[in-house]
GROMACS .gro file of C-alpha atoms in nm:
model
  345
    1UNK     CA    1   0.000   0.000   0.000
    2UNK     CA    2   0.112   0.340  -0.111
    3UNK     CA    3   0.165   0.603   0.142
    4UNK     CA    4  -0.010   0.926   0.109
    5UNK     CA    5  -0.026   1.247   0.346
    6UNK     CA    6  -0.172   1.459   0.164
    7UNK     CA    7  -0.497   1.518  -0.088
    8UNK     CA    8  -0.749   1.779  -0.242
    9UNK     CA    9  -1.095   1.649  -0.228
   10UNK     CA   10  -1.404   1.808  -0.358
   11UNK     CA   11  -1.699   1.833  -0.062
   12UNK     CA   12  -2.091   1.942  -0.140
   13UNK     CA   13  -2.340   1.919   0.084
   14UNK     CA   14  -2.699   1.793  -0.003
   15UNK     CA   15  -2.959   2.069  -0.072
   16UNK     CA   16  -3.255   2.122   0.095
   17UNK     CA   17  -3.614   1.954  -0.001
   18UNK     CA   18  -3.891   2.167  -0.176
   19UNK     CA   19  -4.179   2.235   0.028
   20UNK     CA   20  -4.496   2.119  -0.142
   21UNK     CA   21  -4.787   2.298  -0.234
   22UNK     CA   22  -5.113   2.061  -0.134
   23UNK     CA   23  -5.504   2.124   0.007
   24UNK     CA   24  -5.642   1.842   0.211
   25UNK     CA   25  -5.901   1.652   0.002
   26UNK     CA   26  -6.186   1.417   0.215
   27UNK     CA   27  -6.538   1.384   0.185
   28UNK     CA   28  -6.784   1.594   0.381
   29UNK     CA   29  -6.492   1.853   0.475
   30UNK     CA   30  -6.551   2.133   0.209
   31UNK     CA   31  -6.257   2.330   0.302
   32UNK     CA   32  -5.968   2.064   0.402
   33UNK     CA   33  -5.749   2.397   0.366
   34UNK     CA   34  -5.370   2.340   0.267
   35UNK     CA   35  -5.193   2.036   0.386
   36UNK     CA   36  -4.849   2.055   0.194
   37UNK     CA   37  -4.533   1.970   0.428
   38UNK     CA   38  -4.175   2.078   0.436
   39UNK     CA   39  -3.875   1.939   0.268
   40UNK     CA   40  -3.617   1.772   0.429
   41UNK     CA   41  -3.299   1.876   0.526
   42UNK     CA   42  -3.008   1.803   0.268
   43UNK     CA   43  -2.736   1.587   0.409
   44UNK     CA   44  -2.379   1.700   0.556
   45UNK     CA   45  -2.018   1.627   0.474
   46UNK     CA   46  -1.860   1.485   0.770
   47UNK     CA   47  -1.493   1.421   0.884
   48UNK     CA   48  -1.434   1.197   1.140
   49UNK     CA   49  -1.081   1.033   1.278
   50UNK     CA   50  -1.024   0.668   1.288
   51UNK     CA   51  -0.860   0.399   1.420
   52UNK     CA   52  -0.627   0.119   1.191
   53UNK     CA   53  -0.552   0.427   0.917
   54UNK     CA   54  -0.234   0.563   0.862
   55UNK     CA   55  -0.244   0.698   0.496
   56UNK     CA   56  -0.505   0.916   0.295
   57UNK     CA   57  -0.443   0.665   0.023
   58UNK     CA   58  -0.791   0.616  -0.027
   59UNK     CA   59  -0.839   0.971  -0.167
   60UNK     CA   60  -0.615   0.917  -0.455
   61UNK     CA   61  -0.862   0.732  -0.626
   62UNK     CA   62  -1.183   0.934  -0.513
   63UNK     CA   63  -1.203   1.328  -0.458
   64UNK     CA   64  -1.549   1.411  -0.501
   65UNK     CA   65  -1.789   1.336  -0.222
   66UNK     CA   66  -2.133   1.441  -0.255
   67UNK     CA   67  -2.386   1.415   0.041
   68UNK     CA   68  -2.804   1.385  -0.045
   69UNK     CA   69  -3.045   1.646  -0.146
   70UNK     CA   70  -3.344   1.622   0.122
   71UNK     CA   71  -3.627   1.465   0.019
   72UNK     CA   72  -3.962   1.673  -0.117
   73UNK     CA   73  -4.205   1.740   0.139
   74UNK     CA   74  -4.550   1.588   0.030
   75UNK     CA   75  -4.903   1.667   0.096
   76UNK     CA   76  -5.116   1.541   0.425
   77UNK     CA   77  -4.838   1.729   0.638
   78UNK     CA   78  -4.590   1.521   0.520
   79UNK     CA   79  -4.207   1.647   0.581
   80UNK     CA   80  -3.969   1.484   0.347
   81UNK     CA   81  -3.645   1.291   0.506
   82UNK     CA   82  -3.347   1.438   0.582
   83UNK     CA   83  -3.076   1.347   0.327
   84UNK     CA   84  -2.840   1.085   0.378
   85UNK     CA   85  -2.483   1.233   0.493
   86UNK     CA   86  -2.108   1.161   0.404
   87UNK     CA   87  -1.864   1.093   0.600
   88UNK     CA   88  -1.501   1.092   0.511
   89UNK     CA   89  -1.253   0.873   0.713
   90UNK     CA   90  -0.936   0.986   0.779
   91UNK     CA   91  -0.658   0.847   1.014
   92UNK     CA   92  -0.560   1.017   1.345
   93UNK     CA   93  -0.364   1.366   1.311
   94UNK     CA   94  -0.502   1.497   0.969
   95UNK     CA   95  -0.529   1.821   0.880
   96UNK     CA   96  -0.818   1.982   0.693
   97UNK     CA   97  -0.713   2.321   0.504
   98UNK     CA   98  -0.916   2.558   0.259
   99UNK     CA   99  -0.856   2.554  -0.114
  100UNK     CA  100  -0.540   2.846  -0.027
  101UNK     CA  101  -0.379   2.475   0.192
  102UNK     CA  102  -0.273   2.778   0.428
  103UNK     CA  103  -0.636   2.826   0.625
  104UNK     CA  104  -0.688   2.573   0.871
  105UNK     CA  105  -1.013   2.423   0.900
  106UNK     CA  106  -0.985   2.175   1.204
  107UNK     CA  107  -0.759   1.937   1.359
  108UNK     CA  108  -0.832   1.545   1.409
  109UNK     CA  109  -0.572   1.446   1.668
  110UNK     CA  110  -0.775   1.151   1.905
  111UNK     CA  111  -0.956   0.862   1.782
  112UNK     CA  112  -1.357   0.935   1.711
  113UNK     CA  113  -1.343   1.323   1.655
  114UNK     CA  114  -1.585   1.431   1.377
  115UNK     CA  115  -1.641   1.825   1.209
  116UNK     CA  116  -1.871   1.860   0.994
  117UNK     CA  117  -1.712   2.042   0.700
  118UNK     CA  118  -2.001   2.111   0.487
  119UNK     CA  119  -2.388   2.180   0.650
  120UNK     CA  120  -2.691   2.050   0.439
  121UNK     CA  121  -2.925   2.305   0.266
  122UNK     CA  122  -3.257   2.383   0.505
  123UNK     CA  123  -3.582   2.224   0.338
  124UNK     CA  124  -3.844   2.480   0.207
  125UNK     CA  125  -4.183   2.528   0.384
  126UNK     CA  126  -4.470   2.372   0.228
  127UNK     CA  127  -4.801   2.574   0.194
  128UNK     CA  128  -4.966   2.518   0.543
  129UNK     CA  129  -4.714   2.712   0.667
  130UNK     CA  130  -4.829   3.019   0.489
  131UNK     CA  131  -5.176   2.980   0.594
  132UNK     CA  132  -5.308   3.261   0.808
  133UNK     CA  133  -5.634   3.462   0.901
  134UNK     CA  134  -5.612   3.669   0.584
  135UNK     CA  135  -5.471   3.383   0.370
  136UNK     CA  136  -5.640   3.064   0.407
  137UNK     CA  137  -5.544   2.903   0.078
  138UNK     CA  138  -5.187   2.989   0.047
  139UNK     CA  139  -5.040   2.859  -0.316
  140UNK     CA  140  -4.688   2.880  -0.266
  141UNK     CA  141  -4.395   2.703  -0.122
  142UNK     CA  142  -4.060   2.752  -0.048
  143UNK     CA  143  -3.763   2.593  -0.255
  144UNK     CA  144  -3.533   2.425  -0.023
  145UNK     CA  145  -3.172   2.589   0.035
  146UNK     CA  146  -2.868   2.510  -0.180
  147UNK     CA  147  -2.581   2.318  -0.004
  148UNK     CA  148  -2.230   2.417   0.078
  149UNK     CA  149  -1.957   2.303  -0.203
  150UNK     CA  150  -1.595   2.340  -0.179
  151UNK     CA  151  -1.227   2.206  -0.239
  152UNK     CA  152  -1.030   2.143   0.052
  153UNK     CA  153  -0.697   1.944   0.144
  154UNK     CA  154  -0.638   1.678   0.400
  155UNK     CA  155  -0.282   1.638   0.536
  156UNK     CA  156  -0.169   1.387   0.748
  157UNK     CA  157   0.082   1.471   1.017
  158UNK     CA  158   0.103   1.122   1.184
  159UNK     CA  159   0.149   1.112   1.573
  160UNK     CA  160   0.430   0.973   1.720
  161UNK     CA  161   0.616   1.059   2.101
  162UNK     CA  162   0.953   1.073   1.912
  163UNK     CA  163   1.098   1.121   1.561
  164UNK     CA  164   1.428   1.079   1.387
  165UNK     CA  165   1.600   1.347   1.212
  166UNK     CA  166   1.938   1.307   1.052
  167UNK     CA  167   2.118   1.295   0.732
  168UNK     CA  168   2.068   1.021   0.460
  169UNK     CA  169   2.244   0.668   0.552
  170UNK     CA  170   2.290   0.776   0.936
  171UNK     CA  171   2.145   0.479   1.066
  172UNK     CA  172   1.755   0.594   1.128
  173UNK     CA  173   1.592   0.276   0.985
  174UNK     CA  174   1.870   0.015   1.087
  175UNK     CA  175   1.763   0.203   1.447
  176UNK     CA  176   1.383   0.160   1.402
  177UNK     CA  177   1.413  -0.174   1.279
  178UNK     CA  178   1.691  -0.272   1.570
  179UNK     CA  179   1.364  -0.155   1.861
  180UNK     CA  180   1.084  -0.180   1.712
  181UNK     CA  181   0.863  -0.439   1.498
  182UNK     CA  182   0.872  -0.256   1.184
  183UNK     CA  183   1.042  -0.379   0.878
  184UNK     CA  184   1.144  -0.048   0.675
  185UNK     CA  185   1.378  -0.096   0.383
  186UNK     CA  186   1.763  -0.060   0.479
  187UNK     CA  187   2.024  -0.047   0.223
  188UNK     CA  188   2.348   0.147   0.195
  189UNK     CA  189   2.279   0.433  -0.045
  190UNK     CA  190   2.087   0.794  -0.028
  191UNK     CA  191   1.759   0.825   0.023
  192UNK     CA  192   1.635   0.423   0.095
  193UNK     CA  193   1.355   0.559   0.324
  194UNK     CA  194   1.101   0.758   0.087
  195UNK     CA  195   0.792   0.805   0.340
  196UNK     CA  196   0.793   0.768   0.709
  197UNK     CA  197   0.744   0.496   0.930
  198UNK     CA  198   0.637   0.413   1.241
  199UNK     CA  199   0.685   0.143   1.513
  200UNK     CA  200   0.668   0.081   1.838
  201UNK     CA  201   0.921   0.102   2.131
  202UNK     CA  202   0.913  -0.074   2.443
  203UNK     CA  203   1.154   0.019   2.749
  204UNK     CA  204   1.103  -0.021   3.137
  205UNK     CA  205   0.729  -0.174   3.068
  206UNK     CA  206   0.653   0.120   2.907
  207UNK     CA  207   0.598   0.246   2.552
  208UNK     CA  208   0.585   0.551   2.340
  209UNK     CA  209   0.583   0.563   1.928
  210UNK     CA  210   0.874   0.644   1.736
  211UNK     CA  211   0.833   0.850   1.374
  212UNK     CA  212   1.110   0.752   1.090
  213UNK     CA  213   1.131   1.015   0.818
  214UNK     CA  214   1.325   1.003   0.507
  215UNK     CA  215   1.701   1.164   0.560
  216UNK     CA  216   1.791   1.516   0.499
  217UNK     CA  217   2.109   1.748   0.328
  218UNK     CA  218   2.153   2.083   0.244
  219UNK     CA  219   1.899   2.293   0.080
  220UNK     CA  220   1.603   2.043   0.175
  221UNK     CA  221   1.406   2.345   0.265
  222UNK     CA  222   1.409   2.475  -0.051
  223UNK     CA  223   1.321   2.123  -0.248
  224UNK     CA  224   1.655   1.946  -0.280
  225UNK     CA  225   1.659   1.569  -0.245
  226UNK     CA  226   1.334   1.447  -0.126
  227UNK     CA  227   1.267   1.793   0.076
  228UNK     CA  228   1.125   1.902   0.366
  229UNK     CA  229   0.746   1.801   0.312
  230UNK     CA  230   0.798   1.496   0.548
  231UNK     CA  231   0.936   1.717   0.825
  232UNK     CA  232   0.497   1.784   0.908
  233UNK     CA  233   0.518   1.437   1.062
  234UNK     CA  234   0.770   1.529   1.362
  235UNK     CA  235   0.626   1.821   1.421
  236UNK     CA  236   0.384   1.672   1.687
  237UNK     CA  237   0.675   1.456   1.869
  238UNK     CA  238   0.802   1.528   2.215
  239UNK     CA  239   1.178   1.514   2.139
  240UNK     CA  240   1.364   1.459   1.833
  241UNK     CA  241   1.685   1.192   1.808
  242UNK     CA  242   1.920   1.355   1.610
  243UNK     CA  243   2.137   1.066   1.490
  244UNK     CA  244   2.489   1.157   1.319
  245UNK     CA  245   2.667   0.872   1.096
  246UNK     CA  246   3.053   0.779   1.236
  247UNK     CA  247   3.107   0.771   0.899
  248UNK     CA  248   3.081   1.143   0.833
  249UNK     CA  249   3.466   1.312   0.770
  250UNK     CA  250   3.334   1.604   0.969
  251UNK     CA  251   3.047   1.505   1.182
  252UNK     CA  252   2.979   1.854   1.355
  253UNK     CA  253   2.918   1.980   0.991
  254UNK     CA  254   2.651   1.691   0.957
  255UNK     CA  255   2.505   1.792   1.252
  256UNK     CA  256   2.493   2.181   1.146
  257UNK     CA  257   2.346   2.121   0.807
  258UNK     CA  258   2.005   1.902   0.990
  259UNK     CA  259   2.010   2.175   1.226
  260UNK     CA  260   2.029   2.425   0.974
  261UNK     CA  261   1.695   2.248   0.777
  262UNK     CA  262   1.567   2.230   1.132
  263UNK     CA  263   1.540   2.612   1.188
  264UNK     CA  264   1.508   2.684   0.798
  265UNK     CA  265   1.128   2.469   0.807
  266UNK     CA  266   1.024   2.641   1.150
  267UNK     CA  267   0.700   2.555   1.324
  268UNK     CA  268   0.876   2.502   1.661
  269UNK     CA  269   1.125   2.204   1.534
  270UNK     CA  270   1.418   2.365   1.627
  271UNK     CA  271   1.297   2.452   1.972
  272UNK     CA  272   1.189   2.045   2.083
  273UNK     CA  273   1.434   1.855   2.301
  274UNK     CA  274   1.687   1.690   2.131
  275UNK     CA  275   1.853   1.359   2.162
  276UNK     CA  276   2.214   1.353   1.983
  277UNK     CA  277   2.399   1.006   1.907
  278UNK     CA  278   2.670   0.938   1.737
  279UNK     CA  279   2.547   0.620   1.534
  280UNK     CA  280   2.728   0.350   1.353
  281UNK     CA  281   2.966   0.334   1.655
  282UNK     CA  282   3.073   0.011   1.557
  283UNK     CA  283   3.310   0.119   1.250
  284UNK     CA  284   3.506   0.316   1.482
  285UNK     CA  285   3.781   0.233   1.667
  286UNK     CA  286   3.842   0.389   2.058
  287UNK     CA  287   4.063   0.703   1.920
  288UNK     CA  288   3.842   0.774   1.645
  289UNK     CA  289   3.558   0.738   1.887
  290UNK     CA  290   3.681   0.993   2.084
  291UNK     CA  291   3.808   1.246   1.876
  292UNK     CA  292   3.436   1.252   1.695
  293UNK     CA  293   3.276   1.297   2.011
  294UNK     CA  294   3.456   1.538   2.077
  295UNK     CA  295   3.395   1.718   1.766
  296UNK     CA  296   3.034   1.674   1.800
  297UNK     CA  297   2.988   1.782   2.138
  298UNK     CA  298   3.181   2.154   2.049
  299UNK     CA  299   2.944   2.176   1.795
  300UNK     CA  300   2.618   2.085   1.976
  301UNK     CA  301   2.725   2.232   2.350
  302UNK     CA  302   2.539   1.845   2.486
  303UNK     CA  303   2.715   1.535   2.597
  304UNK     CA  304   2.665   1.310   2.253
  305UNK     CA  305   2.555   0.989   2.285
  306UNK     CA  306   2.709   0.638   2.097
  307UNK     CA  307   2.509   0.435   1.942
  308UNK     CA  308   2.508   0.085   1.706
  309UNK     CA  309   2.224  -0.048   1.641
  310UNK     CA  310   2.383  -0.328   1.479
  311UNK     CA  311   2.564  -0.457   1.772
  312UNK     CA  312   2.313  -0.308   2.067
  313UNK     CA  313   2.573  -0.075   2.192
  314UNK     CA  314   2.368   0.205   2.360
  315UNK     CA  315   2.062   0.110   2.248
  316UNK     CA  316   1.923   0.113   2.570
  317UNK     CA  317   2.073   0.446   2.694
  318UNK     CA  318   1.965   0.602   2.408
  319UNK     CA  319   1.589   0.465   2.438
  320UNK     CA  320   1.614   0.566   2.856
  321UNK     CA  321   1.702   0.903   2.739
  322UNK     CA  322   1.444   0.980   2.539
  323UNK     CA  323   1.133   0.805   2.735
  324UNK     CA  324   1.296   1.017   3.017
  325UNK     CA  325   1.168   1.385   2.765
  326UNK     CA  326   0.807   1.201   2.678
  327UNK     CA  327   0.730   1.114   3.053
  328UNK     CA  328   0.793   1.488   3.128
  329UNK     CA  329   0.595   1.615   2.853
  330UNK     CA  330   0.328   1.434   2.974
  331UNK     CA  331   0.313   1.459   3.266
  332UNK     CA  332   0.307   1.836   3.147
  333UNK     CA  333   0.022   1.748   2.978
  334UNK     CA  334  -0.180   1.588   3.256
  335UNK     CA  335  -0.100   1.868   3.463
  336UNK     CA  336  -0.267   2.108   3.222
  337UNK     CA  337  -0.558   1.875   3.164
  338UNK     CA  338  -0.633   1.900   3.545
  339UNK     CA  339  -0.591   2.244   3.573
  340UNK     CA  340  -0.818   2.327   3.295
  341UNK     CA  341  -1.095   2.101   3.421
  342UNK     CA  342  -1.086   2.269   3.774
  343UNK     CA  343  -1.103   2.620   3.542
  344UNK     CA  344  -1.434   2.472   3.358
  345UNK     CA  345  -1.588   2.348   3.674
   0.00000   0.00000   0.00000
């Protein structure tokens, strides 16, 4: 299955029922007087968050979603049925923007949230409701109301705890792989991861989420390589592991050009706790081990960590470290929950 995060989709919702125009008919009741119901509301266009989704996939092969006009409203007082609505399924963390995909709409970030993106058109009146003292055989009814149309994007920013950030080939997937269950593809050249993954990490009986994203170099905010368009789906972690190859000649200029991409794409990246390891530790030798920590530590101002995934070293150091950042955050997070409950109450 192909990955997708993100897609324009076309959304109308239904319009509104005509009223009807109808006089009550029945023998021995000379004046029955007017009898025609309202129409029925048109149906809405719905978004609502799932669970088991992790690609918008499905709206590669489908962008128009149309919900139903309301049905007529008929005679004896008869209101027609509301139209049947859409609903559009999307996985947890998308994004719905207007056509401009700058104007945000709404946010889907837990499991069951719904917004109704388009309201149906109001059914019209039907002729009994224009009856009055001076008017008792109204002829006229009201059309119902059009529905709402328009072109919107979804974008997925999946939701993980922690992400990976580092050049191409530093060791991100052979990392992922090494602690969680997922299988993404490792290979020694550029560029092997081409959408992000996910898996799950385990440590001291608890868990957290970790995000994969393809690799960055120089000039990635402004398109080079595969870009920065996958950088959206760490911008929701808690702390970032910035992982730097041992293979690098010059590994605090590795570390200044992701940094550099970092503060280049914005939206808070650059300011989330950071994790720094020095991966691939097992190509090294002590002295070289040594002298590249060293170098990467002047140009962070942190104590690097080292890290092979291949042989476990500091695996579990590493995974302590950062499950040490997502218990603060939430706790954080609890904390503020609490509070603002006690402020609603």
């Amino acid at each position: 299955m192909k990955f997708l995060d993100q897609a324009k989709v076309y959304i109308r919702s239904g319009d509104g029922g005509a009223g009807a125009v109808s006089f009550h008919r029945e023998k021995y009741i000379e004046f029955g007087g007017p009898d025609g119901g309202d129409g029925g509301r048109g149906g809405d266009v719905w978004l609502e968050a799932v669970d088991g989704l992790n690609t918008l996939i499905d709206y590669r092969y489908q962008q128009h979603f149309k919900a139903q006009t309301g049905v007529h409203g008929m005679g004896r007082n008869r209101t027609g049925a509301k139209g049947a609505d859409v609903v559009l399924k999307v996985p947890v963390g998308t994004q719905v923007f207007e056509e401009d995909n700058e104007t945000l709409i709404c946010d889907l970030t837990e499991v069951g949230q719904r917004f109704r993106l388009a309201a149906g058109g109001n059914g019209g009146f039907g002729n009994q409701h224009f009856k009055s003292s001076t008017n008792r055989a109204p002829r006229r009814a009201n059309p119902g109301l059009p529905g709402e149309e328009a072109w919107v994007w979804l974008r997925l920013k999946l939701i993980a705890d922690a992400g990976l950030v580092g050049l191409p080939n530093a060791g991100k997937s052979t990392f992922l792989a090494s602690v969680t269950a997922a299988k993404p593809k490792i290979a020694d050249y550029p560029f092997t991861t081409l959408h992000p993954n996910l898996g799950v990490v385990r440590v001291n009986a608890r868990e957290f989420v970790l995000a994969d994203i393809p690799g960055l170099i120089e000039g990635a905010h402004m398109g080079v390589g595969i870009g920065d368009r996958f950088l959206g789906h760490v911008e929701r972690t808690r702390v970032l592991l910035h992982l730097v190859s041992s293979r690098e000649e010059d590994v605090a200029a590795a570390y200044r050009t992701v940094r550099g991409e970092l503060e280049a794409y914005g939206h808070g990246l650059d300011e989330k706790p950071e994790v720094l390891a020095l991966s691939q530790a097992d190509l090294l030798d002590e002295d070289e081990r040594t002298e590249k920590l060293a170098a990467l530590r002047e140009a962070s101002g942190t104590q690097p960590l080292l890290l092979s995934a291949a042989t476990k070293e500091g695996v579990e150091g590493v995974l302590r470290a950062l499950m040490r950042f997502i218990e603060e955050a939430r706790t954080e997070e609890a904390g503020a929950e609490i509070v603002d409950d006690r402020w609603q109450k």
